[in-house]
């Protein structure tokens, strides 16, 4: 009998039993979990399932300098630049350089004025998606970040983090929490 393999389809080998019972074997487009009966349409979905449901994860690539891992070599290569300081992506307008292409793309929006992330409520545009998400909370009133010490809530995680310093005595008297 064949043993199911969770490797990418390019590395799967067909076995002799496949002709006799093709319905029990995975097709090139399916990725069965070896720990349960779940089947996924992509290698990525399978890996996410194995990590979240079964606590298993088998990254294929590792950073040679730290514990960072990824299924994708290009992500590890990009990550390793954070250790070396190599910045291969240079802005043609201001000569600022970046370790990642995505960082340069976001930076270029400063020069072009492009704001692709638009608030559905008021139409205000943002260069970065996370800024839009923070802005949308001003319309909904959602304040998801709560100080564990005093219960004060914040729109942004960075505001809560800054606030939490008052409880550690790390800021001047003017920032004392009065809630």
PDB file of C-alpha atoms in Angstrom:
ATOM      1  CA  UNK A   1       0.000   0.000   0.000  1.00  0.00           C
ATOM      2  CA  UNK A   2       1.192   3.557  -0.689  1.00  0.00           C
ATOM      3  CA  UNK A   3       2.165   5.915   2.098  1.00  0.00           C
ATOM      4  CA  UNK A   4       0.803   9.413   1.674  1.00  0.00           C
ATOM      5  CA  UNK A   5       3.465  12.070   1.530  1.00  0.00           C
ATOM      6  CA  UNK A   6       3.039  15.725   2.563  1.00  0.00           C
ATOM      7  CA  UNK A   7       5.825  16.958   0.309  1.00  0.00           C
ATOM      8  CA  UNK A   8       5.154  19.423  -2.497  1.00  0.00           C
ATOM      9  CA  UNK A   9       3.650  17.860  -5.645  1.00  0.00           C
ATOM     10  CA  UNK A  10       6.863  18.226  -7.623  1.00  0.00           C
ATOM     11  CA  UNK A  11       8.519  15.709  -5.323  1.00  0.00           C
ATOM     12  CA  UNK A  12       5.667  13.174  -5.175  1.00  0.00           C
ATOM     13  CA  UNK A  13       6.260   9.883  -6.913  1.00  0.00           C
ATOM     14  CA  UNK A  14       3.407   7.774  -8.169  1.00  0.00           C
ATOM     15  CA  UNK A  15       3.213   4.286  -6.754  1.00  0.00           C
ATOM     16  CA  UNK A  16       1.995   1.069  -8.319  1.00  0.00           C
ATOM     17  CA  UNK A  17      -1.245   1.081  -6.291  1.00  0.00           C
ATOM     18  CA  UNK A  18      -2.397   4.344  -7.866  1.00  0.00           C
ATOM     19  CA  UNK A  19      -3.792   2.677 -10.971  1.00  0.00           C
ATOM     20  CA  UNK A  20      -5.802   0.245  -8.858  1.00  0.00           C
ATOM     21  CA  UNK A  21      -7.247   2.796  -6.414  1.00  0.00           C
ATOM     22  CA  UNK A  22      -6.812   6.338  -7.703  1.00  0.00           C
ATOM     23  CA  UNK A  23      -9.554   7.731  -5.447  1.00  0.00           C
ATOM     24  CA  UNK A  24      -7.586   7.147  -2.241  1.00  0.00           C
ATOM     25  CA  UNK A  25      -4.402   8.821  -3.437  1.00  0.00           C
ATOM     26  CA  UNK A  26      -3.817  12.551  -3.530  1.00  0.00           C
ATOM     27  CA  UNK A  27      -3.903  14.310  -6.857  1.00  0.00           C
ATOM     28  CA  UNK A  28      -1.295  16.896  -7.744  1.00  0.00           C
ATOM     29  CA  UNK A  29      -3.738  19.553  -6.508  1.00  0.00           C
ATOM     30  CA  UNK A  30      -4.360  18.127  -3.018  1.00  0.00           C
ATOM     31  CA  UNK A  31      -2.227  18.029   0.098  1.00  0.00           C
ATOM     32  CA  UNK A  32      -3.416  15.633   2.837  1.00  0.00           C
ATOM     33  CA  UNK A  33      -2.488  16.107   6.477  1.00  0.00           C
ATOM     34  CA  UNK A  34      -0.616  13.075   7.783  1.00  0.00           C
ATOM     35  CA  UNK A  35      -1.938  13.643  11.311  1.00  0.00           C
ATOM     36  CA  UNK A  36      -5.663  13.787  10.529  1.00  0.00           C
ATOM     37  CA  UNK A  37      -8.100  13.425   7.625  1.00  0.00           C
ATOM     38  CA  UNK A  38      -7.909  17.061   6.440  1.00  0.00           C
ATOM     39  CA  UNK A  39      -6.927  17.723   2.822  1.00  0.00           C
ATOM     40  CA  UNK A  40      -5.775  21.091   1.470  1.00  0.00           C
ATOM     41  CA  UNK A  41      -5.541  22.727  -1.930  1.00  0.00           C
ATOM     42  CA  UNK A  42      -2.052  24.140  -1.352  1.00  0.00           C
ATOM     43  CA  UNK A  43       1.173  23.306   0.450  1.00  0.00           C
ATOM     44  CA  UNK A  44       0.930  26.623   2.334  1.00  0.00           C
ATOM     45  CA  UNK A  45      -2.549  25.838   3.690  1.00  0.00           C
ATOM     46  CA  UNK A  46      -1.376  22.396   4.793  1.00  0.00           C
ATOM     47  CA  UNK A  47       1.630  23.845   6.613  1.00  0.00           C
ATOM     48  CA  UNK A  48      -0.527  26.488   8.349  1.00  0.00           C
ATOM     49  CA  UNK A  49      -2.973  23.754   9.407  1.00  0.00           C
ATOM     50  CA  UNK A  50      -0.203  21.513  10.733  1.00  0.00           C
ATOM     51  CA  UNK A  51       1.281  24.391  12.722  1.00  0.00           C
ATOM     52  CA  UNK A  52      -1.960  25.732  14.228  1.00  0.00           C
ATOM     53  CA  UNK A  53      -3.895  22.487  14.750  1.00  0.00           C
ATOM     54  CA  UNK A  54      -1.164  19.950  15.451  1.00  0.00           C
ATOM     55  CA  UNK A  55       1.708  22.161  16.597  1.00  0.00           C
ATOM     56  CA  UNK A  56       3.854  20.758  13.784  1.00  0.00           C
ATOM     57  CA  UNK A  57       5.823  22.802  11.318  1.00  0.00           C
ATOM     58  CA  UNK A  58       8.578  21.820   8.959  1.00  0.00           C
ATOM     59  CA  UNK A  59      10.118  24.917   7.419  1.00  0.00           C
ATOM     60  CA  UNK A  60      12.283  24.157   4.451  1.00  0.00           C
ATOM     61  CA  UNK A  61      14.774  27.030   4.810  1.00  0.00           C
ATOM     62  CA  UNK A  62      16.642  28.462   7.809  1.00  0.00           C
ATOM     63  CA  UNK A  63      18.625  31.630   8.429  1.00  0.00           C
ATOM     64  CA  UNK A  64      22.283  30.806   8.941  1.00  0.00           C
ATOM     65  CA  UNK A  65      22.617  33.477  11.647  1.00  0.00           C
ATOM     66  CA  UNK A  66      19.510  33.122  13.822  1.00  0.00           C
ATOM     67  CA  UNK A  67      16.415  30.993  14.367  1.00  0.00           C
ATOM     68  CA  UNK A  68      14.331  32.500  11.525  1.00  0.00           C
ATOM     69  CA  UNK A  69      12.763  29.882   9.230  1.00  0.00           C
ATOM     70  CA  UNK A  70      10.494  29.894   6.192  1.00  0.00           C
ATOM     71  CA  UNK A  71       9.108  27.585   3.564  1.00  0.00           C
ATOM     72  CA  UNK A  72      10.387  30.049   0.980  1.00  0.00           C
ATOM     73  CA  UNK A  73      14.058  30.549   0.223  1.00  0.00           C
ATOM     74  CA  UNK A  74      13.534  34.109  -1.045  1.00  0.00           C
ATOM     75  CA  UNK A  75      12.103  35.090   2.364  1.00  0.00           C
ATOM     76  CA  UNK A  76      15.176  33.729   4.147  1.00  0.00           C
ATOM     77  CA  UNK A  77      17.491  35.476   1.676  1.00  0.00           C
ATOM     78  CA  UNK A  78      15.640  38.756   2.278  1.00  0.00           C
ATOM     79  CA  UNK A  79      15.720  38.168   6.052  1.00  0.00           C
ATOM     80  CA  UNK A  80      19.467  37.479   6.036  1.00  0.00           C
ATOM     81  CA  UNK A  81      20.039  40.966   4.640  1.00  0.00           C
ATOM     82  CA  UNK A  82      18.880  42.315   8.009  1.00  0.00           C
ATOM     83  CA  UNK A  83      22.001  40.716   9.512  1.00  0.00           C
ATOM     84  CA  UNK A  84      24.422  41.875   6.830  1.00  0.00           C
ATOM     85  CA  UNK A  85      22.991  45.348   6.336  1.00  0.00           C
ATOM     86  CA  UNK A  86      22.915  44.828   2.570  1.00  0.00           C
ATOM     87  CA  UNK A  87      20.438  47.201   0.967  1.00  0.00           C
ATOM     88  CA  UNK A  88      20.044  46.273  -2.681  1.00  0.00           C
ATOM     89  CA  UNK A  89      16.918  48.340  -3.360  1.00  0.00           C
ATOM     90  CA  UNK A  90      17.655  52.033  -3.877  1.00  0.00           C
ATOM     91  CA  UNK A  91      15.157  54.842  -4.413  1.00  0.00           C
ATOM     92  CA  UNK A  92      15.931  56.603  -7.698  1.00  0.00           C
ATOM     93  CA  UNK A  93      14.455  59.848  -6.345  1.00  0.00           C
ATOM     94  CA  UNK A  94      16.214  60.316  -3.001  1.00  0.00           C
ATOM     95  CA  UNK A  95      18.874  57.539  -2.917  1.00  0.00           C
ATOM     96  CA  UNK A  96      17.473  55.990   0.266  1.00  0.00           C
ATOM     97  CA  UNK A  97      18.155  52.236   0.267  1.00  0.00           C
ATOM     98  CA  UNK A  98      16.207  49.248   1.579  1.00  0.00           C
ATOM     99  CA  UNK A  99      16.812  45.583   2.326  1.00  0.00           C
ATOM    100  CA  UNK A 100      13.456  44.527   0.819  1.00  0.00           C
ATOM    101  CA  UNK A 101      11.782  45.357  -2.498  1.00  0.00           C
ATOM    102  CA  UNK A 102       8.464  45.715  -0.683  1.00  0.00           C
ATOM    103  CA  UNK A 103       9.946  48.403   1.576  1.00  0.00           C
ATOM    104  CA  UNK A 104      11.124  50.368  -1.458  1.00  0.00           C
ATOM    105  CA  UNK A 105       7.693  50.024  -3.087  1.00  0.00           C
ATOM    106  CA  UNK A 106       6.007  51.446   0.037  1.00  0.00           C
ATOM    107  CA  UNK A 107       8.618  54.208   0.253  1.00  0.00           C
ATOM    108  CA  UNK A 108       8.035  55.252  -3.372  1.00  0.00           C
ATOM    109  CA  UNK A 109       4.463  56.200  -2.444  1.00  0.00           C
ATOM    110  CA  UNK A 110       5.938  59.180  -0.585  1.00  0.00           C
ATOM    111  CA  UNK A 111       7.266  60.519  -3.882  1.00  0.00           C
ATOM    112  CA  UNK A 112       4.350  59.527  -6.114  1.00  0.00           C
ATOM    113  CA  UNK A 113       1.592  60.490  -3.693  1.00  0.00           C
ATOM    114  CA  UNK A 114      -0.084  57.131  -4.298  1.00  0.00           C
ATOM    115  CA  UNK A 115      -2.480  56.148  -1.514  1.00  0.00           C
ATOM    116  CA  UNK A 116      -3.903  52.772  -2.561  1.00  0.00           C
ATOM    117  CA  UNK A 117      -5.605  51.967   0.752  1.00  0.00           C
ATOM    118  CA  UNK A 118      -8.811  54.028   0.955  1.00  0.00           C
ATOM    119  CA  UNK A 119     -11.256  54.304   3.853  1.00  0.00           C
ATOM    120  CA  UNK A 120     -14.713  53.158   2.751  1.00  0.00           C
ATOM    121  CA  UNK A 121     -16.344  55.514   5.259  1.00  0.00           C
ATOM    122  CA  UNK A 122     -14.681  58.863   4.547  1.00  0.00           C
ATOM    123  CA  UNK A 123     -12.517  58.323   1.457  1.00  0.00           C
ATOM    124  CA  UNK A 124      -9.201  59.196   3.113  1.00  0.00           C
ATOM    125  CA  UNK A 125      -6.283  57.370   1.488  1.00  0.00           C
ATOM    126  CA  UNK A 126      -3.242  55.765   3.071  1.00  0.00           C
ATOM    127  CA  UNK A 127       0.096  54.539   1.764  1.00  0.00           C
ATOM    128  CA  UNK A 128       0.209  51.592   4.192  1.00  0.00           C
ATOM    129  CA  UNK A 129      -2.634  49.157   4.917  1.00  0.00           C
ATOM    130  CA  UNK A 130      -1.991  49.092   8.671  1.00  0.00           C
ATOM    131  CA  UNK A 131      -2.487  52.870   8.801  1.00  0.00           C
ATOM    132  CA  UNK A 132      -5.892  52.438   7.143  1.00  0.00           C
ATOM    133  CA  UNK A 133      -6.832  49.761   9.698  1.00  0.00           C
ATOM    134  CA  UNK A 134      -5.898  52.107  12.559  1.00  0.00           C
ATOM    135  CA  UNK A 135      -7.852  54.957  10.930  1.00  0.00           C
ATOM    136  CA  UNK A 136     -10.977  52.835  10.448  1.00  0.00           C
ATOM    137  CA  UNK A 137     -11.141  52.432  14.223  1.00  0.00           C
ATOM    138  CA  UNK A 138     -11.793  56.166  14.534  1.00  0.00           C
ATOM    139  CA  UNK A 139     -15.108  55.538  12.760  1.00  0.00           C
ATOM    140  CA  UNK A 140     -16.072  52.362  14.619  1.00  0.00           C
ATOM    141  CA  UNK A 141     -14.899  53.453  18.056  1.00  0.00           C
ATOM    142  CA  UNK A 142     -13.039  50.159  18.435  1.00  0.00           C
ATOM    143  CA  UNK A 143     -10.128  50.371  20.887  1.00  0.00           C
ATOM    144  CA  UNK A 144      -8.725  46.819  20.851  1.00  0.00           C
ATOM    145  CA  UNK A 145      -5.495  47.384  22.769  1.00  0.00           C
ATOM    146  CA  UNK A 146      -6.121  47.378  26.522  1.00  0.00           C
ATOM    147  CA  UNK A 147      -3.555  48.156  29.211  1.00  0.00           C
ATOM    148  CA  UNK A 148      -3.351  45.094  31.467  1.00  0.00           C
ATOM    149  CA  UNK A 149      -2.477  47.301  34.452  1.00  0.00           C
ATOM    150  CA  UNK A 150      -5.295  49.856  34.437  1.00  0.00           C
ATOM    151  CA  UNK A 151      -7.729  48.821  31.694  1.00  0.00           C
ATOM    152  CA  UNK A 152      -7.307  51.954  29.578  1.00  0.00           C
ATOM    153  CA  UNK A 153      -7.902  51.155  25.890  1.00  0.00           C
ATOM    154  CA  UNK A 154      -6.178  52.406  22.746  1.00  0.00           C
ATOM    155  CA  UNK A 155      -6.667  52.520  18.975  1.00  0.00           C
ATOM    156  CA  UNK A 156      -3.070  51.542  18.262  1.00  0.00           C
ATOM    157  CA  UNK A 157      -0.786  49.010  19.882  1.00  0.00           C
ATOM    158  CA  UNK A 158       2.086  51.509  19.893  1.00  0.00           C
ATOM    159  CA  UNK A 159      -0.010  53.930  21.972  1.00  0.00           C
ATOM    160  CA  UNK A 160      -0.755  51.208  24.520  1.00  0.00           C
ATOM    161  CA  UNK A 161       2.909  50.194  24.650  1.00  0.00           C
ATOM    162  CA  UNK A 162       3.965  53.811  25.236  1.00  0.00           C
ATOM    163  CA  UNK A 163       1.271  54.191  27.901  1.00  0.00           C
ATOM    164  CA  UNK A 164       2.327  50.990  29.696  1.00  0.00           C
ATOM    165  CA  UNK A 165       5.675  52.611  30.491  1.00  0.00           C
ATOM    166  CA  UNK A 166       3.952  54.871  33.031  1.00  0.00           C
ATOM    167  CA  UNK A 167       3.275  51.800  35.137  1.00  0.00           C
ATOM    168  CA  UNK A 168       6.952  50.868  35.093  1.00  0.00           C
ATOM    169  CA  UNK A 169       8.123  54.335  36.181  1.00  0.00           C
ATOM    170  CA  UNK A 170       9.965  54.748  32.883  1.00  0.00           C
ATOM    171  CA  UNK A 171       8.532  58.175  32.034  1.00  0.00           C
ATOM    172  CA  UNK A 172       8.406  61.637  33.553  1.00  0.00           C
ATOM    173  CA  UNK A 173       5.714  62.776  35.990  1.00  0.00           C
ATOM    174  CA  UNK A 174       3.651  64.481  33.288  1.00  0.00           C
ATOM    175  CA  UNK A 175       2.800  61.069  31.822  1.00  0.00           C
ATOM    176  CA  UNK A 176       1.468  59.518  35.032  1.00  0.00           C
ATOM    177  CA  UNK A 177      -1.629  57.416  34.431  1.00  0.00           C
ATOM    178  CA  UNK A 178      -4.637  58.940  36.181  1.00  0.00           C
ATOM    179  CA  UNK A 179      -7.250  56.296  35.329  1.00  0.00           C
TER     180      UNK A 179
END
